[in-house]
Short mmCIF file of C-alpha atoms in Angstrom, two decimals:
data_model
loop_
_atom_site.label_atom_id
_atom_site.label_comp_id
_atom_site.label_asym_id
_atom_site.label_seq_id
_atom_site.Cartn_x
_atom_site.Cartn_y
_atom_site.Cartn_z
CA ARG A 1 83.59 233.44 101.53
CA LYS A 2 84.44 234.02 105.20
CA GLU A 3 88.04 234.88 105.99
CA VAL A 4 88.26 232.11 108.62
CA GLU A 5 86.11 229.02 108.15
CA GLN A 6 85.33 226.19 110.52
CA ASP A 7 82.96 223.24 110.55
CA PRO A 8 80.26 224.31 113.04
CA GLY A 9 79.67 220.75 114.26
CA PRO A 10 78.46 219.73 116.74
CA PHE A 11 81.02 217.03 117.32
CA ASN A 12 79.54 214.50 119.76
CA VAL A 13 82.25 212.27 121.22
CA PRO A 14 82.50 209.91 124.20
CA GLU A 15 84.82 210.61 127.11
CA GLY A 16 88.34 209.49 126.35
CA ALA A 17 88.02 209.95 122.60
CA THR A 18 90.43 211.89 120.42
CA VAL A 19 88.84 214.64 118.35
CA ALA A 20 90.31 216.95 115.71
CA PHE A 21 89.05 220.31 114.49
CA ASN A 22 90.14 221.98 111.29
CA CYS A 23 90.09 225.55 110.16
CA THR A 24 91.03 227.31 106.93
CA TYR A 25 91.91 230.95 106.39
CA SER A 26 91.93 232.99 103.22
CA ASN A 27 94.16 235.96 104.10
CA SER A 28 97.71 234.83 103.39
CA ALA A 29 98.97 237.97 105.16
CA SER A 30 97.62 236.76 108.51
CA GLN A 31 100.47 236.85 110.95
CA SER A 32 99.48 234.76 113.94
CA PHE A 33 96.85 232.22 114.78
CA PHE A 34 95.10 231.13 117.95
CA TRP A 35 92.50 228.78 119.28
CA TYR A 36 90.04 230.27 121.76
CA ARG A 37 87.55 228.35 123.84
CA GLN A 38 84.09 229.75 124.58
CA ASP A 39 81.71 228.23 127.08
CA CYS A 40 77.98 228.80 126.70
CA ARG A 41 77.07 232.46 127.33
CA LYS A 42 80.62 233.27 128.43
CA GLU A 43 83.46 235.24 126.89
CA PRO A 44 86.13 233.61 124.66
CA LYS A 45 89.33 232.60 126.45
CA LEU A 46 92.67 231.90 124.84
CA LEU A 47 93.35 228.17 124.67
CA MET A 48 96.64 228.23 122.80
CA SER A 49 98.66 229.90 120.10
CA VAL A 50 99.37 228.04 116.87
CA TYR A 51 102.82 227.76 115.33
CA SER A 52 104.10 226.19 112.11
CA SER A 53 106.31 223.91 114.17
CA GLY A 54 103.26 222.73 116.07
CA ASN A 55 102.74 223.16 119.75
CA GLU A 56 101.39 220.97 122.49
CA ASP A 57 99.84 221.82 125.83
CA GLY A 58 98.90 218.72 127.77
CA ARG A 59 96.12 216.97 125.88
CA PHE A 60 95.91 219.71 123.25
CA THR A 61 98.00 219.95 120.09
CA ALA A 62 97.76 222.75 117.55
CA GLN A 63 99.30 222.88 114.09
CA LEU A 64 99.60 225.48 111.35
CA ASN A 65 100.19 224.74 107.66
CA ARG A 66 100.89 228.04 105.95
CA ALA A 67 101.18 226.52 102.48
CA SER A 68 97.66 225.11 102.70
CA GLN A 69 96.37 227.95 104.91
CA TYR A 70 95.07 225.37 107.33
CA ILE A 71 95.02 225.18 111.12
CA SER A 72 94.17 222.21 113.30
CA LEU A 73 93.45 221.44 116.93
CA LEU A 74 93.69 217.93 118.34
CA ILE A 75 92.23 217.03 121.73
CA ARG A 76 93.26 213.70 123.22
CA ASP A 77 91.50 211.83 126.03
CA SER A 78 88.45 214.10 125.92
CA LYS A 79 86.93 215.15 129.24
CA LEU A 80 83.36 216.22 129.95
CA SER A 81 84.80 219.63 130.81
CA ASP A 82 86.12 220.00 127.25
CA SER A 83 82.54 220.55 126.05
CA ALA A 84 82.54 224.06 124.61
CA THR A 85 82.81 225.99 121.35
CA TYR A 86 86.31 226.24 119.89
CA LEU A 87 87.07 229.37 117.89
CA CYS A 88 89.83 229.52 115.30
CA VAL A 89 91.33 233.01 115.14
CA ALA A 90 93.68 234.83 112.76
CA TYR A 91 95.59 237.94 113.79
CA ASN A 92 96.12 240.37 110.94
CA ALA A 93 98.28 243.41 110.41
CA GLY A 94 96.06 246.17 111.64
CA ASN A 95 95.88 244.53 115.02
CA MET A 96 92.53 242.86 114.58
CA LEU A 97 91.44 239.34 115.39
CA THR A 98 89.31 237.57 112.79
CA PHE A 99 87.25 234.74 114.24
CA GLY A 100 85.82 231.69 112.59
CA GLY A 101 82.25 230.78 113.38
CA GLY A 102 83.31 228.24 115.98
CA THR A 103 83.10 224.46 116.27
CA ARG A 104 80.90 223.05 118.99
CA LEU A 105 82.17 220.04 120.94
CA MET A 106 79.95 217.89 123.16
CA VAL A 107 81.75 215.24 125.21
CA LYS A 108 79.37 212.64 126.59
CA PRO A 109 79.83 210.14 129.46
CA ASP B 1 94.27 242.26 139.33
CA ALA B 2 90.89 242.85 137.78
CA GLY B 3 90.59 241.58 134.27
CA VAL B 4 88.57 243.28 131.56
CA THR B 5 85.29 244.54 132.97
CA GLN B 6 82.20 245.53 131.02
CA SER B 7 78.97 247.19 132.01
CA PRO B 8 76.12 246.63 131.99
CA THR B 9 75.94 242.83 131.72
CA HIS B 10 72.47 242.84 130.22
CA LEU B 11 70.41 245.52 128.52
CA ILE B 12 67.03 245.71 126.79
CA LYS B 13 66.36 248.58 124.41
CA THR B 14 63.65 249.53 121.96
CA ARG B 15 64.20 249.94 118.21
CA GLY B 16 65.40 253.43 117.37
CA GLN B 17 66.95 254.07 120.76
CA GLN B 18 70.60 254.68 121.46
CA VAL B 19 72.84 252.65 123.76
CA THR B 20 76.25 253.11 125.39
CA LEU B 21 78.32 250.18 126.56
CA ARG B 22 81.41 250.54 128.74
CA CYS B 23 84.69 248.69 129.08
CA SER B 24 87.64 248.92 131.44
CA PRO B 25 90.73 247.15 130.14
CA LYS B 26 93.01 244.86 132.07
CA SER B 27 95.63 246.70 134.11
CA GLY B 28 98.61 247.64 131.93
CA HIS B 29 96.70 247.30 128.67
CA ASP B 30 96.41 250.28 126.35
CA THR B 31 94.44 248.89 123.40
CA VAL B 32 90.73 248.15 123.42
CA SER B 33 88.80 246.33 120.71
CA TRP B 34 85.06 245.79 120.43
CA TYR B 35 83.36 242.76 118.91
CA GLN B 36 79.75 241.84 118.16
CA GLN B 37 78.75 238.20 118.55
CA ALA B 38 75.36 237.16 117.22
CA LEU B 39 73.86 233.92 118.52
CA GLY B 40 75.57 230.88 117.05
CA GLN B 41 78.30 232.89 115.30
CA GLY B 42 81.86 233.90 116.02
CA PRO B 43 82.69 237.42 117.23
CA GLN B 44 82.89 240.08 114.50
CA PHE B 45 85.38 242.93 114.84
CA ILE B 46 83.76 246.36 115.18
CA PHE B 47 86.70 248.67 115.87
CA GLN B 48 89.84 249.17 117.91
CA TYR B 49 91.01 252.11 120.00
CA TYR B 50 94.57 253.04 120.84
CA GLU B 51 95.85 256.34 122.23
CA GLU B 52 92.27 257.63 122.28
CA GLU B 53 91.85 257.21 118.53
CA GLU B 54 90.08 254.67 116.35
CA ARG B 55 92.95 252.71 114.82
CA GLN B 56 91.09 250.07 112.85
CA ARG B 57 87.46 249.51 111.89
CA GLY B 58 85.54 246.48 110.72
CA ASN B 59 82.57 246.37 108.38
CA PHE B 60 80.04 248.13 110.60
CA PRO B 61 77.91 251.19 109.79
CA ASP B 62 78.48 254.65 111.20
CA ARG B 63 75.71 254.02 113.72
CA PHE B 64 78.45 252.27 115.67
CA SER B 65 80.88 254.71 117.23
CA GLY B 66 83.27 254.66 120.11
CA HIS B 67 85.59 256.51 122.34
CA GLN B 68 88.65 255.83 124.43
CA PHE B 69 89.49 257.87 127.50
CA PRO B 70 92.91 258.86 128.88
CA ASN B 71 92.70 256.01 131.43
CA TYR B 72 92.30 253.59 128.45
CA SER B 73 88.69 252.73 129.26
CA SER B 74 86.33 252.76 126.30
CA GLU B 75 82.73 253.20 125.28
CA LEU B 76 80.77 251.74 122.40
CA ASN B 77 77.77 253.74 121.21
CA VAL B 78 75.09 252.44 118.90
CA ASN B 79 72.49 254.83 117.50
CA ALA B 80 69.13 254.09 115.91
CA LEU B 81 69.06 250.53 117.20
CA LEU B 82 67.75 247.79 114.92
CA LEU B 83 66.44 244.38 115.91
CA GLY B 84 69.52 242.92 114.22
CA ASP B 85 71.78 244.71 116.69
CA SER B 86 70.72 242.21 119.34
CA ALA B 87 73.92 240.37 120.25
CA LEU B 88 76.64 239.85 122.81
CA TYR B 89 79.05 242.79 122.69
CA LEU B 90 82.55 241.86 123.75
CA CYS B 91 85.38 244.13 124.71
CA ALA B 92 88.96 242.87 124.50
CA SER B 93 92.14 244.53 125.70
CA SER B 94 95.75 243.93 124.86
CA GLY B 95 99.05 245.33 126.04
CA PRO B 96 101.94 247.06 124.27
CA GLY B 97 103.41 244.84 121.56
CA ASN B 98 101.31 241.88 122.65
CA THR B 99 98.88 240.11 120.35
CA GLU B 100 97.11 238.19 123.12
CA ALA B 101 93.67 239.65 123.75
CA PHE B 102 91.76 239.27 126.99
CA PHE B 103 87.99 239.48 126.80
CA GLY B 104 85.45 240.89 129.20
CA GLN B 105 82.34 238.91 130.07
CA GLY B 106 80.35 240.88 127.51
CA THR B 107 77.16 242.92 127.45
CA ARG B 108 74.11 241.09 126.17
CA LEU B 109 71.98 243.60 124.27
CA THR B 110 68.42 242.78 123.31
CA VAL B 111 66.57 245.15 120.98
CA VAL B 112 62.79 244.79 120.99
#
């Protein structure tokens, strides 16, 4: 079993739709969590950190449930430019990032 | 301020050869981590360098080795290349006490 698991998708949604991605992690000692965005053939870029209290950045909302070891990302009012792969990431003691396999989002006109 | 820079951007090597990839961290960052990303998968942690020493290592064979220099730049060396080593190799840097990692654009290695 992978330490961080995501549905690979693809999620095909129309512009303006709301889409949610989920992620589970198996290492209960993981300290911090992030969502990264990766465009085709580009490097991953930090989208947002994830906190138990939930955090929102414009159209993006991230949530962490430590009891269920579950992380979510909600994107409202999807734009064409949101099309990318979204990577769920756990930061562990030992200073390493463990990535999920990524969820591919395609937003269509 | 230049971000994380990697060289070369693309590379083609033959099975059995050796390769060296280079990374310069973002200004002010002292920790460099290397990741391998196969097509269609998430990045996999190879190892991390801090204060010129390997601090943490992922599940990669000894064919993968590295180095960090006094100016914090780093190299990744892969010996006896296999076809399966074909991937995007990403370097990430982070600063003192900061968990946020910034990635370079990667080196795309193709082994033929």
